[in-house]
Amino acid sequence: MKKTLPKTRLSVCIATLLFFSIVSSSFAQTYNWVGGVSTDFYNVNNWDNTAINFTTLNYANLTIGAGSPYNPINVGHSGNDVIAKRPGIFTTNVGANIIITGTFYPNNGTNLNGTVTINGSAYFNNRNYTYLGKAAAGVLNVNSGIVNSNYTFYIGYGAGGDGTANVAGGTLYANTYLEVGTGTGSPIGKLNITGGTVDVKTAVNIGTNGTIFISGIGQLIVTGEKKTVLEDYIANGKITCPSGQSLAVVYNGTRTSVTIS
């Protein structure tokens, strides 16, 4: 005879699991970059607690500040290591200067201040919200590879927020919204697309202190029919290009693109 769990007991079980999940996340171990011996991100001696275990991070939180004396280079991993070595909340503070050249999967949120540079075949895959310039100054340089945000990608966030994303190559994906200098606190947001692609799945919102600059072979792509919205941003000086050139907005039935015409 098949037995079923009563609804009340099932609800209690679910609530208990959620509670312990939240508690586990709240008390996750935080490790801080020191950079005392080398630029190797995965050398335990470069962290304030050498007990850090990169084979089973279990969503531990990683924080990067100014290296003393070395700044980190993350060459990433492949296969099962990609999952095992992903942190929970990944934070770079003002003064940080990190280079990412491989696959890296922050799982519970990404806060980028200081300078973050994406080179080579990097796959910087942020599985939650991504904040660039959150209540401080942050610069993201995408020279090649991929930067992905599963949820909203904010460029400039909160009071004192000042985010600058420079996309010279590769692709930056915002899998829901791209927010440039929006929200409370009047943050500053600047997106410069000079040779790569910014691909947005839902919509682009540009705030009072937000701007997007497109030049060279750079392009902005937004899923859906966003031609009128993007043309309005161009007319109001929120999306610009070099003097003497002009921007073309094209809807192909699936996606809207903005490029130099």
Short mmCIF file of C-alpha atoms in Angstrom, two decimals:
data_model
loop_
_atom_site.label_atom_id
_atom_site.label_comp_id
_atom_site.label_asym_id
_atom_site.label_seq_id
_atom_site.Cartn_x
_atom_site.Cartn_y
_atom_site.Cartn_z
CA MET A 1 0.00 0.00 0.00
CA LYS A 2 1.37 3.39 -1.01
CA LYS A 3 1.79 5.83 1.86
CA THR A 4 1.65 9.58 1.50
CA LEU A 5 3.05 12.21 3.82
CA PRO A 6 0.31 14.41 5.37
CA LYS A 7 0.33 17.97 4.09
CA THR A 8 1.10 19.46 7.51
CA ARG A 9 4.11 17.19 8.00
CA LEU A 10 5.25 17.86 4.44
CA SER A 11 5.05 21.63 5.04
CA VAL A 12 7.04 21.31 8.25
CA CYS A 13 9.72 19.27 6.44
CA ILE A 14 10.00 21.83 3.65
CA ALA A 15 10.13 24.73 6.12
CA THR A 16 12.84 22.95 8.12
CA LEU A 17 14.94 22.34 5.04
CA LEU A 18 14.60 25.97 3.99
CA PHE A 19 15.52 27.15 7.48
CA PHE A 20 18.70 25.11 7.63
CA SER A 21 19.55 26.15 4.08
CA ILE A 22 19.27 29.83 5.07
CA VAL A 23 21.22 29.30 8.30
CA SER A 24 23.94 27.42 6.42
CA SER A 25 24.23 30.26 3.90
CA SER A 26 24.22 32.95 6.62
CA PHE A 27 27.08 31.32 8.52
CA ALA A 28 29.16 30.34 5.50
CA GLN A 29 32.90 30.70 6.07
CA THR A 30 34.42 33.85 4.53
CA TYR A 31 37.99 33.73 3.20
CA ASN A 32 39.94 36.90 2.40
CA TRP A 33 42.69 37.22 -0.20
CA VAL A 34 46.10 38.22 1.18
CA GLY A 35 48.42 37.54 -1.75
CA GLY A 36 51.50 36.99 0.34
CA VAL A 37 53.28 34.38 -1.79
CA SER A 38 52.11 34.58 -5.43
CA THR A 39 49.33 35.52 -7.87
CA ASP A 40 47.90 31.97 -7.75
CA PHE A 41 44.22 32.22 -6.77
CA TYR A 42 44.21 28.54 -5.75
CA ASN A 43 47.27 28.57 -3.51
CA VAL A 44 45.95 28.30 0.06
CA ASN A 45 48.90 30.31 1.35
CA ASN A 46 47.54 33.37 -0.42
CA TRP A 47 44.45 33.44 1.83
CA ASP A 48 43.94 34.56 5.43
CA ASN A 49 42.89 31.03 6.40
CA THR A 50 44.96 28.23 4.89
CA ALA A 51 42.24 25.74 5.83
CA ILE A 52 40.41 26.82 2.68
CA ASN A 53 39.71 23.71 0.60
CA PHE A 54 39.21 24.42 -3.09
CA THR A 55 38.15 20.85 -3.83
CA THR A 56 34.99 21.35 -1.74
CA LEU A 57 34.29 25.03 -1.26
CA ASN A 58 30.67 24.27 -0.36
CA TYR A 59 29.65 27.78 -1.32
CA ALA A 60 32.08 29.50 1.06
CA ASN A 61 32.29 33.26 0.54
CA LEU A 62 35.44 34.68 -1.06
CA THR A 63 36.53 38.31 -0.70
CA ILE A 64 39.30 39.97 -2.69
CA GLY A 65 41.02 43.14 -1.54
CA ALA A 66 44.32 44.75 -2.44
CA GLY A 67 47.03 42.10 -2.57
CA SER A 68 50.02 42.31 -0.26
CA PRO A 69 52.03 42.25 -2.41
CA TYR A 70 50.41 40.04 -5.07
CA ASN A 71 47.05 40.45 -6.81
CA PRO A 72 45.23 37.28 -7.88
CA ILE A 73 45.00 35.59 -11.26
CA ASN A 74 42.23 32.99 -11.49
CA VAL A 75 43.02 30.46 -14.24
CA GLY A 76 39.84 28.49 -13.52
CA HIS A 77 39.10 24.78 -13.76
CA SER A 78 37.23 22.29 -15.92
CA GLY A 79 34.95 19.27 -15.56
CA ASN A 80 33.64 18.44 -12.08
CA ASP A 81 36.10 20.92 -10.57
CA VAL A 82 34.00 23.79 -11.93
CA ILE A 83 31.16 22.90 -9.55
CA ALA A 84 33.35 21.90 -6.61
CA LYS A 85 35.38 25.07 -6.72
CA ARG A 86 32.57 27.60 -6.98
CA PRO A 87 32.14 29.99 -4.05
CA GLY A 88 28.93 31.36 -2.59
CA ILE A 89 29.14 35.16 -2.51
CA PHE A 90 32.10 36.53 -4.45
CA THR A 91 33.19 40.06 -3.53
CA THR A 92 35.95 42.31 -4.80
CA ASN A 93 36.55 45.42 -2.74
CA VAL A 94 37.95 48.83 -3.63
CA GLY A 95 41.68 48.31 -4.18
CA ALA A 96 41.22 44.83 -5.60
CA ASN A 97 42.81 44.02 -8.96
CA ILE A 98 41.96 40.53 -10.18
CA ILE A 99 42.44 38.87 -13.57
CA ILE A 100 40.21 35.95 -14.59
CA THR A 101 41.33 33.77 -17.49
CA GLY A 102 39.41 30.51 -16.91
CA THR A 103 36.05 29.13 -15.76
CA PHE A 104 34.76 30.53 -12.47
CA TYR A 105 31.19 30.12 -11.13
CA PRO A 106 30.19 32.34 -8.18
CA ASN A 107 26.92 30.84 -6.96
CA ASN A 108 25.06 33.15 -4.55
CA GLY A 109 25.81 36.70 -5.69
CA THR A 110 28.65 38.79 -7.07
CA ASN A 111 29.76 42.23 -5.87
CA LEU A 112 32.45 43.84 -8.01
CA ASN A 113 34.37 46.90 -6.82
CA GLY A 114 38.00 47.66 -7.55
CA THR A 115 39.17 46.32 -10.94
CA VAL A 116 38.22 43.00 -12.52
CA THR A 117 39.74 42.03 -15.89
CA ILE A 118 38.52 39.19 -18.10
CA ASN A 119 41.13 37.76 -20.49
CA GLY A 120 41.75 34.72 -22.66
CA SER A 121 39.02 32.08 -22.79
CA ALA A 122 37.54 33.09 -19.43
CA TYR A 123 34.01 32.01 -18.52
CA PHE A 124 33.02 34.16 -15.55
CA ASN A 125 29.57 32.70 -14.92
CA ASN A 126 27.69 34.45 -12.11
CA ARG A 127 24.73 32.33 -11.06
CA ASN A 128 22.83 35.07 -9.25
CA TYR A 129 22.63 38.90 -9.28
CA THR A 130 25.74 40.81 -10.31
CA TYR A 131 26.57 44.26 -8.93
CA LEU A 132 29.35 46.34 -10.50
CA GLY A 133 30.17 49.48 -8.55
CA LYS A 134 27.99 48.75 -5.50
CA ALA A 135 28.12 51.74 -3.13
CA ALA A 136 31.68 52.35 -4.36
CA ALA A 137 33.73 52.38 -7.57
CA GLY A 138 34.08 49.24 -9.66
CA VAL A 139 35.55 48.63 -13.13
CA LEU A 140 35.02 45.53 -15.25
CA ASN A 141 37.26 45.11 -18.31
CA VAL A 142 36.11 42.41 -20.72
CA ASN A 143 38.83 41.85 -23.31
CA SER A 144 37.73 38.38 -24.44
CA GLY A 145 35.83 35.36 -23.18
CA ILE A 146 32.40 35.46 -21.53
CA VAL A 147 30.88 37.21 -18.55
CA ASN A 148 27.42 35.95 -17.61
CA SER A 149 24.88 37.09 -15.03
CA ASN A 150 21.94 34.71 -14.57
CA TYR A 151 19.87 37.48 -13.02
CA THR A 152 19.97 41.27 -13.32
CA PHE A 153 23.34 42.86 -14.06
CA TYR A 154 23.67 46.24 -12.32
CA ILE A 155 26.24 48.78 -13.46
CA GLY A 156 26.29 51.24 -10.56
CA TYR A 157 24.16 50.38 -7.55
CA GLY A 158 23.11 52.28 -4.44
CA ALA A 159 24.34 55.53 -2.90
CA GLY A 160 27.97 56.08 -3.88
CA GLY A 161 27.74 53.40 -6.56
CA ASP A 162 29.96 54.04 -9.58
CA GLY A 163 30.27 51.20 -12.07
CA THR A 164 32.12 51.14 -15.39
CA ALA A 165 32.00 48.16 -17.76
CA ASN A 166 34.43 48.25 -20.70
CA VAL A 167 33.62 45.55 -23.25
CA ALA A 168 36.42 45.49 -25.84
CA GLY A 169 35.98 41.87 -26.87
CA GLY A 170 34.08 38.74 -25.96
CA THR A 171 30.49 38.83 -24.71
CA LEU A 172 28.73 40.10 -21.62
CA TYR A 173 25.37 38.36 -21.05
CA ALA A 174 22.63 39.76 -18.83
CA ASN A 175 20.08 36.95 -18.68
CA THR A 176 17.30 39.17 -17.36
CA TYR A 177 17.72 42.96 -17.07
CA LEU A 178 20.68 45.25 -17.63
CA GLU A 179 20.46 48.23 -15.28
CA VAL A 180 22.84 51.12 -16.01
CA GLY A 181 22.90 53.80 -13.31
CA THR A 182 19.38 53.08 -12.06
CA GLY A 183 17.71 52.80 -8.67
CA THR A 184 17.88 54.72 -5.41
CA GLY A 185 20.97 56.63 -4.38
CA SER A 186 21.60 58.05 -7.87
CA PRO A 187 24.41 55.66 -8.79
CA ILE A 188 26.67 56.29 -11.79
CA GLY A 189 26.73 53.64 -14.51
CA LYS A 190 28.87 53.63 -17.65
CA LEU A 191 28.90 50.89 -20.29
CA ASN A 192 31.48 51.22 -23.07
CA ILE A 193 31.16 48.69 -25.90
CA THR A 194 34.12 49.13 -28.22
CA GLY A 195 34.72 45.72 -29.77
CA GLY A 196 32.61 43.05 -28.10
CA THR A 197 28.95 42.27 -27.58
CA VAL A 198 26.51 42.94 -24.75
CA ASP A 199 23.56 40.53 -25.00
CA VAL A 200 20.48 41.26 -22.85
CA LYS A 201 17.57 38.83 -22.56
CA THR A 202 14.81 41.07 -21.15
CA ALA A 203 15.41 44.82 -21.27
CA VAL A 204 17.94 47.62 -20.85
CA ASN A 205 17.15 50.38 -18.35
CA ILE A 206 19.32 53.51 -18.20
CA GLY A 207 19.02 55.86 -15.24
CA THR A 208 19.73 59.55 -14.73
CA ASN A 209 23.47 58.99 -14.33
CA GLY A 210 23.70 56.09 -16.75
CA THR A 211 25.22 56.07 -20.25
CA ILE A 212 26.07 53.55 -22.94
CA PHE A 213 28.79 54.31 -25.50
CA ILE A 214 29.19 52.16 -28.63
CA SER A 215 32.11 52.37 -31.06
CA GLY A 216 34.13 50.25 -33.48
CA ILE A 217 32.56 46.83 -33.98
CA GLY A 218 30.85 46.87 -30.60
CA GLN A 219 27.19 45.93 -30.47
CA LEU A 220 24.30 45.88 -28.04
CA ILE A 221 21.67 43.16 -28.55
CA VAL A 222 18.36 42.95 -26.67
CA THR A 223 15.86 40.11 -27.05
CA GLY A 224 12.47 41.20 -28.40
CA GLU A 225 11.18 44.26 -30.19
CA LYS A 226 12.94 47.09 -28.34
CA LYS A 227 13.57 49.36 -31.32
CA THR A 228 11.48 52.31 -30.10
CA VAL A 229 12.87 52.18 -26.56
CA LEU A 230 16.48 52.10 -27.75
CA GLU A 231 15.90 54.85 -30.33
CA ASP A 232 14.47 57.01 -27.53
CA TYR A 233 17.62 56.43 -25.47
CA ILE A 234 19.71 57.50 -28.47
CA ALA A 235 17.58 60.61 -29.04
CA ASN A 236 17.98 61.57 -25.37
CA GLY A 237 21.75 61.11 -25.38
CA LYS A 238 21.78 58.03 -23.14
CA ILE A 239 23.24 55.80 -25.88
CA THR A 240 25.97 57.53 -27.89
CA CYS A 241 28.78 56.88 -30.38
CA PRO A 242 31.88 58.79 -31.60
CA SER A 243 31.36 62.18 -33.18
CA GLY A 244 30.81 61.94 -36.93
CA GLN A 245 29.33 58.44 -36.71
CA SER A 246 25.77 57.25 -36.16
CA LEU A 247 23.98 54.34 -34.55
CA ALA A 248 21.72 51.87 -36.34
CA VAL A 249 18.88 50.14 -34.49
CA VAL A 250 17.60 47.01 -36.23
CA TYR A 251 14.88 44.55 -35.21
CA ASN A 252 15.12 41.22 -37.02
CA GLY A 253 11.93 39.64 -35.70
CA THR A 254 13.63 38.14 -32.65
CA ARG A 255 16.18 40.56 -31.29
CA THR A 256 17.00 44.25 -31.52
CA SER A 257 20.59 45.29 -32.15
CA VAL A 258 22.36 48.63 -31.87
CA THR A 259 25.58 49.03 -33.85
CA ILE A 260 27.63 51.68 -35.59
CA SER A 261 26.05 52.35 -38.99
#
